[in-house]
């Protein structure tokens, strides 16, 4: 028995020394110390050895076991280090290699410009309000001084849902909605989608507008001019000139269309401004007292100004885009430029 153990120990030692991989070390571990391993077999047979020898055999067997275990784990660790070094050599990460470019989307140009415009007006104390896109004829037309038979309704090609319900043709519809619910003083901008049955290079059936209005005692045309100047100079640069041209809107009196000096030729004349040096950018005026009556305000106490602009139009002027339809064709080559 003692000889047996010695032989097993020596054999195991030789085999472990000769092993040339982690795998063969693991196989030897099973061969000698596994459930059906050689040394394990001897330990199991300890029960059938004579009582007087059992203690001594047990001790020697245990010694042999510890010795083989030590040898195995020493070699196992050596092979593991070897393999780790090999992996580190072959699978090195070069952190200087440029990364993959993952294309990311961005906000639509109309949204970018709208966000900029909103931040300008909120910095001037205007609050952002919204109204419904499916609107009562009353707020879209009648409350704005356009009764059913008013010829000004023809200026806007309306989508009617019923006799009394329309897709709003402009964000001016928000004016009386807000005035009905809030007493002056008021400083409001109302951005949103509007709809007109119209389609060509400068018109599409759905586009965005931003309405602005301010109501208080003693609001004057010069207040309108000051607010619009801040807006225009921020969006188009401080050298941009403004021109107020007399116009007509049923909801403002007096009314004006506001032009800016051409962003391309700076006023010298080019084909974008049709050689006039000016580009029309928005409509505005002093709120017609009839609107205050509709909203329940006293027109003898309050005055106000209002203005309305097309967001796509402002974006087109800002970037020199000549076809409004480009905004909604979803062509990445176009949208990617912003
Ligand atoms: N609602 C007008 C339109 O869609 C734009 C407009 C003009 C709004 C003059 C105003 C204004 O508030 O005062 O054409």
Coordinates of C-alpha atoms and ligand atoms in Angstrom, one line a residue:
X1 CA 0.0 0.0 0.0
X2 CA 2.7 2.5 1.0
X3 CA 4.6 1.6 -2.1
X4 CA 1.5 2.1 -4.2
X5 CA 1.0 5.6 -2.8
X6 CA 4.6 6.5 -3.5
X7 CA 4.3 5.2 -7.1
X8 CA 1.1 7.2 -7.6
X9 CA 2.7 10.3 -6.2
X10 CA 5.8 10.0 -8.4
X11 CA 3.8 9.2 -11.5
X12 CA 1.5 12.2 -10.9
X13 CA 4.5 14.4 -10.3
X14 CA 6.1 13.3 -13.6
X15 CA 2.9 13.7 -15.6
X16 CA 2.3 17.2 -14.2
X17 CA 5.8 18.3 -15.0
X18 CA 5.3 17.1 -18.6
X19 CA 1.9 18.7 -19.1
X20 CA 2.1 21.3 -21.8
X21 CA -1.3 23.1 -21.4
X22 CA -3.9 24.2 -19.0
X23 CA -6.2 21.6 -20.5
X24 CA -3.9 18.7 -19.7
X25 CA -3.4 20.0 -16.2
X26 CA -7.2 20.0 -15.7
X27 CA -7.3 16.5 -17.2
X28 CA -4.7 15.3 -14.7
X29 CA -6.6 16.9 -11.8
X30 CA -9.6 14.7 -12.8
X31 CA -7.4 11.7 -13.3
X32 CA -5.9 11.8 -9.8
X33 CA -8.3 13.8 -7.6
X34 CA -11.6 13.6 -9.5
X35 CA -14.6 11.6 -8.1
X36 CA -13.3 8.5 -9.8
X37 CA -9.7 9.5 -9.6
X38 CA -6.8 7.2 -8.7
X39 CA -6.0 8.8 -5.4
X40 CA -9.6 9.2 -4.5
X41 CA -10.0 5.5 -5.1
X42 CA -7.3 4.8 -2.6
X43 CA -8.9 7.1 0.0
X44 CA -12.2 5.3 -0.5
X45 CA -10.5 1.9 0.1
X46 CA -9.1 3.2 3.4
X47 CA -12.2 1.7 5.2
X48 CA -11.2 -1.9 4.2
X49 CA -7.6 -1.7 5.5
X50 CA -6.8 -3.3 8.8
X51 CA -7.6 -1.0 11.8
X52 CA -4.0 -0.8 13.0
X53 CA -2.7 0.5 9.7
X54 CA -5.5 2.8 8.9
X55 CA -4.2 5.9 10.7
X56 CA -0.8 5.7 9.1
X57 CA -2.2 5.1 5.6
X58 CA -4.6 7.9 6.0
X59 CA -1.9 10.3 7.0
X60 CA 0.3 9.3 4.1
X61 CA -2.5 9.4 1.6
X62 CA -3.5 12.9 2.7
X63 CA 0.1 14.0 2.4
X64 CA 0.2 12.6 -1.2
X65 CA -3.0 14.4 -1.9
X66 CA -1.9 17.7 -0.7
X67 CA 1.4 17.3 -2.5
X68 CA -0.4 16.6 -5.8
X69 CA -2.9 19.4 -5.3
X70 CA -0.1 21.9 -4.7
X71 CA 1.8 20.8 -7.8
X72 CA -1.4 21.0 -9.9
X73 CA -2.4 24.5 -8.7
X74 CA 1.2 25.8 -9.2
X75 CA 1.2 24.6 -12.8
X76 CA -2.4 25.7 -13.3
X77 CA -1.5 29.2 -12.2
X78 CA 1.6 29.2 -14.5
X79 CA -0.5 28.2 -17.5
X80 CA -3.2 30.8 -16.7
X81 CA -0.6 33.6 -16.6
X82 CA 0.9 32.3 -19.9
X83 CA -2.5 32.4 -21.5
X84 CA -3.4 35.8 -20.2
X85 CA -0.1 37.2 -21.5
X86 CA -0.9 35.6 -24.9
X87 CA -4.3 37.2 -25.0
X88 CA -3.0 40.6 -24.0
X89 CA -0.5 40.3 -26.8
X90 CA -2.9 39.3 -29.5
X91 CA -6.0 41.1 -28.5
X92 CA -4.6 44.5 -27.6
X93 CA -7.0 47.4 -28.0
X94 CA -5.5 50.4 -29.8
X95 CA -7.3 53.3 -28.2
X96 CA -6.0 55.6 -30.9
X97 CA -8.0 54.0 -33.7
X98 CA -10.8 56.4 -34.7
X99 CA -14.3 55.3 -33.6
X100 CA -17.2 54.4 -35.8
X101 CA -19.3 57.4 -36.9
X102 CA -22.9 56.7 -35.9
X103 CA -25.2 59.2 -37.7
X104 CA -27.6 61.0 -35.3
X105 CA -30.6 63.0 -36.3
X106 CA -31.3 66.5 -35.3
X107 CA -34.2 68.9 -35.0
X108 CA -36.0 69.9 -38.1
X109 CA -34.9 73.3 -39.4
X110 CA -38.4 74.7 -38.8
X111 CA -38.3 73.5 -35.2
X112 CA -34.8 75.0 -34.8
X113 CA -36.0 78.4 -36.0
X114 CA -39.2 78.2 -34.1
X115 CA -37.3 77.4 -30.9
X116 CA -35.0 80.4 -31.5
X117 CA -38.0 82.8 -32.1
X118 CA -39.8 81.5 -29.0
X119 CA -36.7 82.1 -26.8
X120 CA -36.4 85.7 -28.2
X121 CA -39.9 86.5 -27.3
X122 CA -39.9 84.8 -23.9
X123 CA -36.8 86.8 -23.0
X124 CA -39.0 89.9 -23.7
X125 CA -41.6 88.6 -21.2
X126 CA -44.0 86.9 -23.6
X127 CA -45.8 83.8 -22.5
X128 CA -46.3 80.8 -24.8
X129 CA -49.9 79.8 -25.3
X130 CA -51.5 77.3 -27.6
X131 CA -54.9 76.9 -29.3
X132 CA -56.7 74.1 -31.1
X133 CA -55.9 73.3 -34.8
X134 CA -59.5 72.2 -35.3
X135 CA -61.1 75.5 -34.5
X136 CA -64.5 77.2 -34.4
X137 CA -65.3 79.5 -37.3
X138 CA -65.9 82.0 -34.5
X139 CA -62.3 82.3 -33.3
X140 CA -60.7 81.9 -36.7
X141 CA -62.9 84.5 -38.4
X142 CA -65.9 86.1 -36.6
X143 CA -64.1 87.2 -33.4
X144 CA -61.4 88.6 -35.6
X145 CA -63.8 91.0 -37.3
X146 CA -64.6 88.7 -40.3
X147 CA -68.3 87.9 -40.4
X148 CA -69.5 85.1 -42.6
X149 CA -69.9 87.3 -45.7
X150 CA -66.7 89.3 -45.2
X151 CA -64.5 89.4 -48.4
X152 CA -61.3 89.1 -46.3
X153 CA -62.2 85.4 -45.8
X154 CA -61.2 84.9 -49.4
X155 CA -57.6 85.8 -48.6
X156 CA -57.3 82.4 -46.9
X157 CA -58.4 79.2 -48.6
X158 CA -60.1 77.4 -45.8
X159 CA -60.6 73.7 -45.1
X160 CA -64.1 73.5 -43.6
X161 CA -65.0 70.6 -41.5
X162 CA -68.6 71.7 -40.9
X163 CA -70.3 75.0 -41.4
X164 CA -69.0 76.2 -38.0
X165 CA -65.7 74.2 -37.7
X166 CA -62.6 74.8 -39.7
X167 CA -58.9 73.8 -39.7
X168 CA -57.5 77.1 -38.4
X169 CA -56.1 79.2 -41.2
X170 CA -53.9 81.2 -38.9
X171 CA -52.7 81.4 -35.3
X172 CA -54.6 84.7 -34.9
X173 CA -57.4 82.4 -33.8
X174 CA -55.7 82.2 -30.4
X175 CA -56.1 85.9 -29.7
X176 CA -59.7 86.0 -28.5
X177 CA -59.4 82.6 -26.8
X178 CA -56.7 84.0 -24.6
X179 CA -58.3 87.4 -24.0
X180 CA -61.6 85.8 -23.0
X181 CA -59.8 83.9 -20.2
X182 CA -57.2 86.5 -19.1
X183 CA -57.5 90.2 -18.1
X184 CA -54.9 92.6 -19.4
X185 CA -51.9 93.2 -19.3
X186 CA -51.1 90.4 -21.7
X187 CA -47.9 89.5 -23.5
X188 CA -48.5 86.3 -25.5
X189 CA -47.0 84.3 -28.3
X190 CA -48.9 81.4 -29.9
X191 CA -47.0 79.1 -32.2
X192 CA -48.5 76.2 -34.1
X193 CA -49.7 74.5 -37.2
X194 CA -52.1 76.2 -39.6
X195 CA -53.9 74.8 -42.7
X196 CA -54.8 76.3 -46.1
X197 CA -56.0 74.7 -49.3
X198 CA -53.0 75.9 -51.3
X199 CA -49.9 74.4 -52.8
X200 CA -47.0 75.8 -54.9
X201 CA -43.4 76.9 -54.5
X202 CA -44.3 79.2 -51.6
X203 CA -47.4 77.6 -50.3
X204 CA -48.2 74.2 -48.6
X205 CA -51.4 73.0 -47.1
X206 CA -49.9 72.7 -43.6
X207 CA -47.4 75.1 -42.3
X208 CA -46.4 76.9 -39.0
X209 CA -47.2 80.3 -37.8
X210 CA -46.4 82.3 -34.7
X211 CA -48.8 84.9 -33.5
X212 CA -47.8 87.5 -31.0
X213 CA -49.8 90.1 -29.2
X214 CA -49.5 92.6 -26.3
X215 CA -52.3 94.4 -24.5
X216 CA -52.1 97.0 -21.9
X217 CA -52.9 100.7 -21.3
X218 CA -51.0 102.9 -23.7
X219 CA -49.5 100.4 -26.0
X220 CA -48.4 102.2 -29.1
X221 CA -47.1 101.4 -32.6
X222 CA -43.6 102.3 -31.3
X223 CA -43.8 99.4 -28.9
X224 CA -44.6 97.0 -31.8
X225 CA -41.6 98.5 -33.6
X226 CA -39.3 98.0 -30.7
X227 CA -40.3 94.4 -30.1
X228 CA -40.0 93.5 -33.8
X229 CA -36.7 95.2 -34.1
X230 CA -35.2 93.0 -31.3
X231 CA -36.7 89.9 -33.0
X232 CA -35.4 90.8 -36.5
X233 CA -31.9 91.9 -35.3
X234 CA -31.5 88.7 -33.3
X235 CA -32.6 86.3 -36.1
X236 CA -31.1 88.1 -39.1
X237 CA -28.3 90.2 -37.6
X238 CA -28.1 93.7 -36.2
X239 CA -27.6 95.4 -39.6
X240 CA -30.9 94.2 -41.0
X241 CA -33.3 97.1 -41.7
X242 CA -37.1 97.1 -41.1
X243 CA -39.7 98.7 -43.2
X244 CA -43.4 99.2 -42.2
X245 CA -45.6 99.2 -45.3
X246 CA -49.3 100.1 -44.9
X247 CA -51.6 97.2 -45.4
X248 CA -55.0 95.8 -44.4
X249 CA -56.1 93.1 -41.9
X250 CA -59.6 93.1 -40.5
X251 CA -58.3 92.5 -36.9
X252 CA -55.8 95.4 -36.8
X253 CA -56.1 99.1 -37.4
X254 CA -53.8 100.5 -38.6
X255 CA -52.2 97.5 -40.3
X256 CA -48.8 97.0 -41.7
X257 CA -46.7 94.5 -43.6
X258 CA -43.2 94.4 -42.3
X259 CA -40.3 94.0 -44.7
X260 CA -36.6 93.4 -43.9
X261 CA -33.7 94.5 -46.1
X262 CA -32.8 91.6 -48.4
X263 CA -30.6 89.0 -46.6
X264 CA -28.8 88.1 -49.8
X265 CA -28.0 91.5 -51.4
X266 CA -28.3 93.6 -48.2
X267 CA -30.7 95.9 -50.1
X268 CA -28.7 96.4 -53.3
X269 CA -31.2 94.4 -55.4
X270 CA -31.0 90.8 -56.5
X271 CA -33.3 88.1 -57.9
X272 CA -34.3 86.9 -54.4
X273 CA -35.8 90.3 -53.6
X274 CA -36.9 90.8 -57.2
X275 CA -34.6 93.9 -57.3
X276 CA -36.6 95.7 -54.6
X277 CA -33.9 95.3 -51.9
X278 CA -36.8 94.2 -49.5
X279 CA -38.3 90.9 -48.4
X280 CA -41.8 90.7 -46.8
X281 CA -41.6 88.9 -43.4
X282 CA -44.7 89.4 -41.4
X283 CA -48.0 91.1 -40.9
X284 CA -48.8 93.3 -37.9
X285 CA -50.8 96.2 -36.6
X286 CA -52.6 97.8 -33.6
X287 CA -55.4 95.5 -32.4
X288 CA -58.8 96.6 -33.8
X289 CA -61.1 97.8 -30.9
X290 CA -63.7 95.5 -32.4
X291 CA -61.6 92.6 -31.2
X292 CA -61.5 93.9 -27.7
X293 CA -65.2 94.1 -27.7
X294 CA -65.5 90.5 -28.9
X295 CA -63.2 89.5 -26.0
X296 CA -65.0 91.6 -23.4
X297 CA -62.2 94.2 -22.9
X298 CA -62.9 97.9 -22.7
X299 CA -61.5 99.4 -25.9
X300 CA -61.4 102.8 -24.2
X301 CA -59.0 101.6 -21.6
X302 CA -56.8 99.2 -23.5
X303 CA -54.7 99.2 -26.6
X304 CA -52.5 96.5 -28.1
X305 CA -50.5 95.3 -31.0
X306 CA -50.5 92.0 -32.8
X307 CA -48.3 90.4 -35.4
X308 CA -48.2 87.1 -37.2
X309 CA -45.5 85.3 -39.1
X310 CA -44.9 82.1 -41.1
X311 CA -42.1 80.0 -39.5
X312 CA -41.2 78.3 -42.8
X313 CA -41.0 81.7 -44.4
X314 CA -38.7 83.0 -41.8
X315 CA -36.6 79.9 -42.1
X316 CA -36.5 80.3 -45.9
X317 CA -35.3 83.9 -45.6
X318 CA -32.7 83.0 -43.0
X319 CA -31.1 80.2 -45.0
X320 CA -31.9 81.4 -48.6
X321 CA -34.3 78.4 -49.4
X322 CA -36.4 79.0 -52.5
X323 CA -38.9 76.1 -52.3
X324 CA -41.1 75.7 -49.2
X325 CA -42.0 72.1 -50.3
X326 CA -38.4 71.0 -49.4
X327 CA -39.3 71.2 -45.7
X328 CA -41.7 68.3 -45.9
X329 CA -40.2 66.0 -48.5
X330 CA -38.0 64.4 -45.8
X331 CA -35.0 64.4 -48.1
X332 CA -32.0 63.8 -45.7
X333 CA -29.7 65.6 -48.2
X334 CA -31.7 68.8 -47.6
X335 CA -32.5 68.3 -43.9
X336 CA -28.9 67.2 -43.1
X337 CA -27.6 70.7 -43.9
X338 CA -29.1 72.4 -40.8
Ligands
LIG1 N1 -53.1 86.2 -39.5 C1 -52.4 86.8 -40.6 C2 -52.2 85.8 -41.7 O1 -52.2 84.6 -41.5 C3 -51.1 87.3 -40.2 C4 -51.3 88.5 -39.3 C5 -51.3 89.8 -39.8 C6 -51.4 88.4 -37.9 C7 -51.4 90.9 -39.0 C8 -51.5 89.5 -37.1 C9 -51.6 90.7 -37.7 O2 -51.6 89.4 -35.8 O3 -51.7 91.8 -36.9 O4 -51.9 86.2 -42.8

